[in-house]
PDB file of C-alpha atoms in Angstrom:
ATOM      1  CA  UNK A 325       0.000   0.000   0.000  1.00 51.00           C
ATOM      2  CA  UNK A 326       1.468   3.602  -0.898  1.00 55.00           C
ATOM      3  CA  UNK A 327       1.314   6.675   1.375  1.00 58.00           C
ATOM      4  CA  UNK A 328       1.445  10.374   0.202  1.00 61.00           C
ATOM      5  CA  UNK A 329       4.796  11.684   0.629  1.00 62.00           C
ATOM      6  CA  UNK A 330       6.255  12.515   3.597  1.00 66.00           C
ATOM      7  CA  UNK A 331       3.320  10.802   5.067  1.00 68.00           C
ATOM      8  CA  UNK A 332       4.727   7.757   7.543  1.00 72.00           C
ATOM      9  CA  UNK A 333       2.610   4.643   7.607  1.00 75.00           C
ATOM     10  CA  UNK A 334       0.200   4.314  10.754  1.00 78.00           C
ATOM     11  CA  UNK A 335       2.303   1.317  11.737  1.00 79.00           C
ATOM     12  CA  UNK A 336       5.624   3.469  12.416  1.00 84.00           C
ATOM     13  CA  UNK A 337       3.155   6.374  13.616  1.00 87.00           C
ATOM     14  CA  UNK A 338       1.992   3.833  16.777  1.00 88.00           C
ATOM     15  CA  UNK A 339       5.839   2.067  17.068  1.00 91.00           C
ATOM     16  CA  UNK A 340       7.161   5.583  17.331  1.00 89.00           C
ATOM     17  CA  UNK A 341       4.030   6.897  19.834  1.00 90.00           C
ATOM     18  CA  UNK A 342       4.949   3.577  22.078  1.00 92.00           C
ATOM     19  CA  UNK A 343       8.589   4.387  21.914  1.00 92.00           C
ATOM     20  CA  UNK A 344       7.915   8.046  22.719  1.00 92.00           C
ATOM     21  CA  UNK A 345       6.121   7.353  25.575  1.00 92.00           C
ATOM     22  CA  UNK A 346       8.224   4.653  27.030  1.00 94.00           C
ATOM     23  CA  UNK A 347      11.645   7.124  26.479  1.00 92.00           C
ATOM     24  CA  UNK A 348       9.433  10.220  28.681  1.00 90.00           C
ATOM     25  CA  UNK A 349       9.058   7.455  31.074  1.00 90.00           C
ATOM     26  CA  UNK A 350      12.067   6.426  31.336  1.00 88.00           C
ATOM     27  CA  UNK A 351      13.522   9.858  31.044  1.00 84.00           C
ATOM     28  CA  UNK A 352      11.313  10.929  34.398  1.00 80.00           C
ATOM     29  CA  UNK A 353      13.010   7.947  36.329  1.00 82.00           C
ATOM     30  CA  UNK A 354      16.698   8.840  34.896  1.00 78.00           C
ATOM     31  CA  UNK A 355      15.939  12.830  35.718  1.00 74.00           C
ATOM     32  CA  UNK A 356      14.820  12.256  39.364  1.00 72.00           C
ATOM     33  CA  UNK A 357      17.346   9.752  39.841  1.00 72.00           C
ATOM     34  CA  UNK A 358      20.473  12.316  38.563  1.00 65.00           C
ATOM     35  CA  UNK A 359      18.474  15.137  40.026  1.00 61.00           C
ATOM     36  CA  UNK A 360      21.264  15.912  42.929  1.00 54.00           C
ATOM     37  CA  UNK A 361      18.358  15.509  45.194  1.00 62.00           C
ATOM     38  CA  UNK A 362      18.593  18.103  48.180  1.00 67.00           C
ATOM     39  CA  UNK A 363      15.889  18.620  51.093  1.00 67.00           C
ATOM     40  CA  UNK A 364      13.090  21.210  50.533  1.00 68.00           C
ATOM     41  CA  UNK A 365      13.440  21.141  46.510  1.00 76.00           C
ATOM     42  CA  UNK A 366      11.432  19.051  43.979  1.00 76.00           C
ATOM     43  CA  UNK A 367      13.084  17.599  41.358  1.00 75.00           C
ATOM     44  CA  UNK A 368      11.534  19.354  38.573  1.00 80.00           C
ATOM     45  CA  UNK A 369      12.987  22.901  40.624  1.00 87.00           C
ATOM     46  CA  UNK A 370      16.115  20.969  39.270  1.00 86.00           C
ATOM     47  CA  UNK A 371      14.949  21.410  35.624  1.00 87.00           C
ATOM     48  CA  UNK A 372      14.316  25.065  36.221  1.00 92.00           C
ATOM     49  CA  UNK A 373      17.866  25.824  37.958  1.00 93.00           C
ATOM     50  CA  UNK A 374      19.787  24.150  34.920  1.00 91.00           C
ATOM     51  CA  UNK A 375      17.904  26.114  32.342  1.00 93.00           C
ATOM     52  CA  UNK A 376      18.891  29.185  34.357  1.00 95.00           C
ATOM     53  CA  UNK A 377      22.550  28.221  34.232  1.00 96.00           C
ATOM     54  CA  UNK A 378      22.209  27.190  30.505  1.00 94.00           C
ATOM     55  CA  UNK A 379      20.506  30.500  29.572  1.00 95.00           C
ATOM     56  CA  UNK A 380      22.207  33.152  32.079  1.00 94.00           C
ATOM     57  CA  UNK A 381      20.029  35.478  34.259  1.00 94.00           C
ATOM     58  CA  UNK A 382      16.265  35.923  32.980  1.00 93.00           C
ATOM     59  CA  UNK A 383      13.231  37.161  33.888  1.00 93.00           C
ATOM     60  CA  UNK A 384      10.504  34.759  35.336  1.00 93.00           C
ATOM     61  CA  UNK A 385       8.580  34.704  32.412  1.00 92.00           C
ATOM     62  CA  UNK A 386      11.289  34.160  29.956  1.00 93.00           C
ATOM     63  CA  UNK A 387      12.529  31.847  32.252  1.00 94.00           C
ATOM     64  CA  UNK A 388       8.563  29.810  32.346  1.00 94.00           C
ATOM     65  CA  UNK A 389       8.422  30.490  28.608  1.00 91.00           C
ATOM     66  CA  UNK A 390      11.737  28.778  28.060  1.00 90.00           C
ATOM     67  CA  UNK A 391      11.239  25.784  30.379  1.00 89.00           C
ATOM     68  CA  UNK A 392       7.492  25.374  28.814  1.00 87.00           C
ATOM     69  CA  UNK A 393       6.055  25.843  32.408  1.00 91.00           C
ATOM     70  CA  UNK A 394       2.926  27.630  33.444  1.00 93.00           C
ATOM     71  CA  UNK A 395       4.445  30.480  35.516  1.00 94.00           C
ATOM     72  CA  UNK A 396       2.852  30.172  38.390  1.00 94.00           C
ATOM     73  CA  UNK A 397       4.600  26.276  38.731  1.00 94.00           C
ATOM     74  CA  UNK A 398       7.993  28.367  37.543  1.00 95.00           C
ATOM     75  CA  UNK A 399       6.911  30.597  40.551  1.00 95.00           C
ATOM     76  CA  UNK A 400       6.569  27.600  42.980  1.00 94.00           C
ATOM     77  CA  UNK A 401      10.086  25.876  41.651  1.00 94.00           C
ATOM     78  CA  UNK A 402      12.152  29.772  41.896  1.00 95.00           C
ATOM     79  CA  UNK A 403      10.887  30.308  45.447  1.00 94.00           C
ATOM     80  CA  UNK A 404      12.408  26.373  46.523  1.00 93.00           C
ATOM     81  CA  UNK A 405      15.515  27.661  44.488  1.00 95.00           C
ATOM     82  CA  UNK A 406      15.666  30.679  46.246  1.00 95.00           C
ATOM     83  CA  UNK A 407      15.338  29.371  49.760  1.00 93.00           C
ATOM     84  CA  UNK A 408      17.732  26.990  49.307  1.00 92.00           C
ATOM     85  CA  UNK A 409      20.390  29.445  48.635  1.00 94.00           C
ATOM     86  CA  UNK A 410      20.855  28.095  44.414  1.00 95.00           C
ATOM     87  CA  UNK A 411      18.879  31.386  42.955  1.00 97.00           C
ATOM     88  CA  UNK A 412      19.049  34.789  43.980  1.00 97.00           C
ATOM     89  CA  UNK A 413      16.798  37.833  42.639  1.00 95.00           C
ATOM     90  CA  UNK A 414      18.739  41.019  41.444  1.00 92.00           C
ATOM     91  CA  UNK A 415      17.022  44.109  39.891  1.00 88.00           C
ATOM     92  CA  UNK A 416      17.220  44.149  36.120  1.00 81.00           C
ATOM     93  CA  UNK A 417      20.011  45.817  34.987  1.00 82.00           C
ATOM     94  CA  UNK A 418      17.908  48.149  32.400  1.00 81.00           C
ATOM     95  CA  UNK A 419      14.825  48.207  34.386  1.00 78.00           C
ATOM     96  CA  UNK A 420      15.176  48.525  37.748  1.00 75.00           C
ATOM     97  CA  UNK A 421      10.849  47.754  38.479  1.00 82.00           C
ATOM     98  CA  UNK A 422      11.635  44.395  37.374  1.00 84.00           C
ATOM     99  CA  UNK A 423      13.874  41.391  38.654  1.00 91.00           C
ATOM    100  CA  UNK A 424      16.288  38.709  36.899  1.00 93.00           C
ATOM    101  CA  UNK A 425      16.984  35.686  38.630  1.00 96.00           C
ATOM    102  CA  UNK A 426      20.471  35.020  38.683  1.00 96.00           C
ATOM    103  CA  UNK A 427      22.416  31.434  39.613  1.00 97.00           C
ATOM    104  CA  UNK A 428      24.501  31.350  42.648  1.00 97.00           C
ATOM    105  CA  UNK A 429      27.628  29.706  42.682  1.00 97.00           C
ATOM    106  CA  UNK A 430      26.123  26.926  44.876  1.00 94.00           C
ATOM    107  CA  UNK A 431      23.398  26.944  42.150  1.00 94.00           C
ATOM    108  CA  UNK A 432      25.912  26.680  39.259  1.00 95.00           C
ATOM    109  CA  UNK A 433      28.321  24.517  40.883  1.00 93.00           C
ATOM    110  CA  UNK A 434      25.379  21.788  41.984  1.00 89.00           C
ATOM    111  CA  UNK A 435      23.586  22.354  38.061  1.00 88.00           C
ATOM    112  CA  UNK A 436      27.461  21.517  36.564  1.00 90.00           C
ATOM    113  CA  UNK A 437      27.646  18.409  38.939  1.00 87.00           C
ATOM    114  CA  UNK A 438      24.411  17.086  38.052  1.00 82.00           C
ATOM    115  CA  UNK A 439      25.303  17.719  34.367  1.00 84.00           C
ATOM    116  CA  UNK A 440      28.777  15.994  34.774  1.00 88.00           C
ATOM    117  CA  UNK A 441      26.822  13.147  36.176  1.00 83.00           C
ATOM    118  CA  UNK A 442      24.152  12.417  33.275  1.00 82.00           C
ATOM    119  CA  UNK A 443      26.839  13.083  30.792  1.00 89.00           C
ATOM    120  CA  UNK A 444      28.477  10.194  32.478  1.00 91.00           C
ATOM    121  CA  UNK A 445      25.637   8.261  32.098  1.00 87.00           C
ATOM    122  CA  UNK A 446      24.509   9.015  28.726  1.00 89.00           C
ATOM    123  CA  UNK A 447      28.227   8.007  27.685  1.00 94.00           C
ATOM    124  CA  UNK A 448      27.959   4.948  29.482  1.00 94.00           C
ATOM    125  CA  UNK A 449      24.609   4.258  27.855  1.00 92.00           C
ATOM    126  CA  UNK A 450      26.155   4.861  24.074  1.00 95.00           C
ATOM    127  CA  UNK A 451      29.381   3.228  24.976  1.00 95.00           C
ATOM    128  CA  UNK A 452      28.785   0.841  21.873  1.00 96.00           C
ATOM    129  CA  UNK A 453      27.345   2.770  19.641  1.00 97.00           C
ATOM    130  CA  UNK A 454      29.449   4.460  16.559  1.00 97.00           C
ATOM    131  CA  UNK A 455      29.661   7.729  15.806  1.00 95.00           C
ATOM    132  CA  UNK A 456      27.729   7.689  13.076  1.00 97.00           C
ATOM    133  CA  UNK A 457      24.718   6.472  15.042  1.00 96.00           C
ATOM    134  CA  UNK A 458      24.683   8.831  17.567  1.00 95.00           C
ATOM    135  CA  UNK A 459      25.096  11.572  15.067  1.00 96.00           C
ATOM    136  CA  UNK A 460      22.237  10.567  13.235  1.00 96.00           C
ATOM    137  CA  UNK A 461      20.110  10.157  16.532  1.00 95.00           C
ATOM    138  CA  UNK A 462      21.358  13.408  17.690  1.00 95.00           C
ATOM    139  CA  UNK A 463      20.228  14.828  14.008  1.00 96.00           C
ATOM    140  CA  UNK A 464      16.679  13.362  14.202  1.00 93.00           C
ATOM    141  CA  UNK A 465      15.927  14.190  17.601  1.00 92.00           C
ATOM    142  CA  UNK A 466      16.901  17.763  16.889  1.00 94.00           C
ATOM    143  CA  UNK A 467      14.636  17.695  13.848  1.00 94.00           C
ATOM    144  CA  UNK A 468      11.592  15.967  15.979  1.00 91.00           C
ATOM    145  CA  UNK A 469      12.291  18.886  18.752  1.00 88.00           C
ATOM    146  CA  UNK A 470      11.875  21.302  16.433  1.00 91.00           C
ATOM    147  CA  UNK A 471       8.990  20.402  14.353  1.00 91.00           C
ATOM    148  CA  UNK A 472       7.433  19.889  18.083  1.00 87.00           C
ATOM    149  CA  UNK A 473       8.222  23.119  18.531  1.00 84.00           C
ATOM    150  CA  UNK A 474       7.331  24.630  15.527  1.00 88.00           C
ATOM    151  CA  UNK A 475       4.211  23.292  16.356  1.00 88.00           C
ATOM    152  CA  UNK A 476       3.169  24.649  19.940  1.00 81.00           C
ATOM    153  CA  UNK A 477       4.517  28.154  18.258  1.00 77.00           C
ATOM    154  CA  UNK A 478       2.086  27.951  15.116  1.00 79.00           C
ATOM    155  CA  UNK A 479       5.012  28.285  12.899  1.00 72.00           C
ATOM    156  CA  UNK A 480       5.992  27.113   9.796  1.00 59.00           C
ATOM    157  CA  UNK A 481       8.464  24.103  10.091  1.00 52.00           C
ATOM    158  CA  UNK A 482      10.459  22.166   6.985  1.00 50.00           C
ATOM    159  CA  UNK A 483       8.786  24.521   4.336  1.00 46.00           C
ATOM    160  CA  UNK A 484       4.935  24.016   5.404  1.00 47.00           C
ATOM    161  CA  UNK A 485       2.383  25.393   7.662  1.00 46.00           C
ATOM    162  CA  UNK A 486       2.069  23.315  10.683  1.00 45.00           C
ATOM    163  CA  UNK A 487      -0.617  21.136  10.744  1.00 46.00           C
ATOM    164  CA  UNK A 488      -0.835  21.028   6.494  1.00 43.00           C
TER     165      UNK A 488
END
């Protein structure tokens, strides 16, 4: 049986679905796990304080808009961060009404452990695969992120409307 072009058949549509979901699964478990787990924070606070390392100082809605939070959860996560001494707020340096949160060192130092640790892992977990293969998954998983993307934005993605 033919499909249109660029049109996958529904069997690889549900194999990829199942594999999907069993990866987010699995990637919950391996998050919390490699979290750096500390008393008073939730995990996903984690998520939020390596973004804010990644990224530099931001504003809370820049920094909910980049983590693809609801604020008011970003709100929640920054106040843990904040109490336990990994996030501080500073006035913005060009407007001084509003704030940026800013990593501390014990913030950056715990968010380039934790990183040091799952980059451990991951190379553990690839240990036998070739270069060539992780390239390519690298290369498609980009792609799948950003026509994911693409969609939650409305945008166009690889030349078409979303959603055409």
């Amino acid at each position: 049986m033919s499909h249109p072009a660029g049109v996958p058949p529904a069997e690889h549509c549900d194999e990829l679905v199942t594999e999907l979901t069993r990866h987010a699964r699995l990637l919950h478990v391996f998050k919390v796990r490699h979290a750096g787990r500390i008393p008073g924070l939730d995990g996903a606070a984690f998520g939020v304080l390596a973004l804010l390392v990644r990224r530099g100082p931001q504003r809370q809605g820049e920094l909910a808009e980049a983590a693809v939070l609801d604020p008011s959860t970003v709100s929640r996560y920054v106040a843990q961060l904040v109490r336990s001494g990994l996030v501080t707020r500073r006035p913005h340096p060009a407007d001084g009404r509003a704030v940026h949160l800013v990593a501390t060192p014990e913030g950056i130092a715990l968010a380039d452990a934790a990183l040091a640790q799952r980059q451990k892992v991951l190379a553990e977990l690839l240990a036998g695969w070739s270069a060539d293969d992780t390239a390519t998954l690298v290369r498609l998983l980009r792609r799948l992120n950003d026509g994911m993307e693409a969609q939650r934005d409305g945008t166009e993605h690889a030349g078409r409307p979303v959603g055409s």
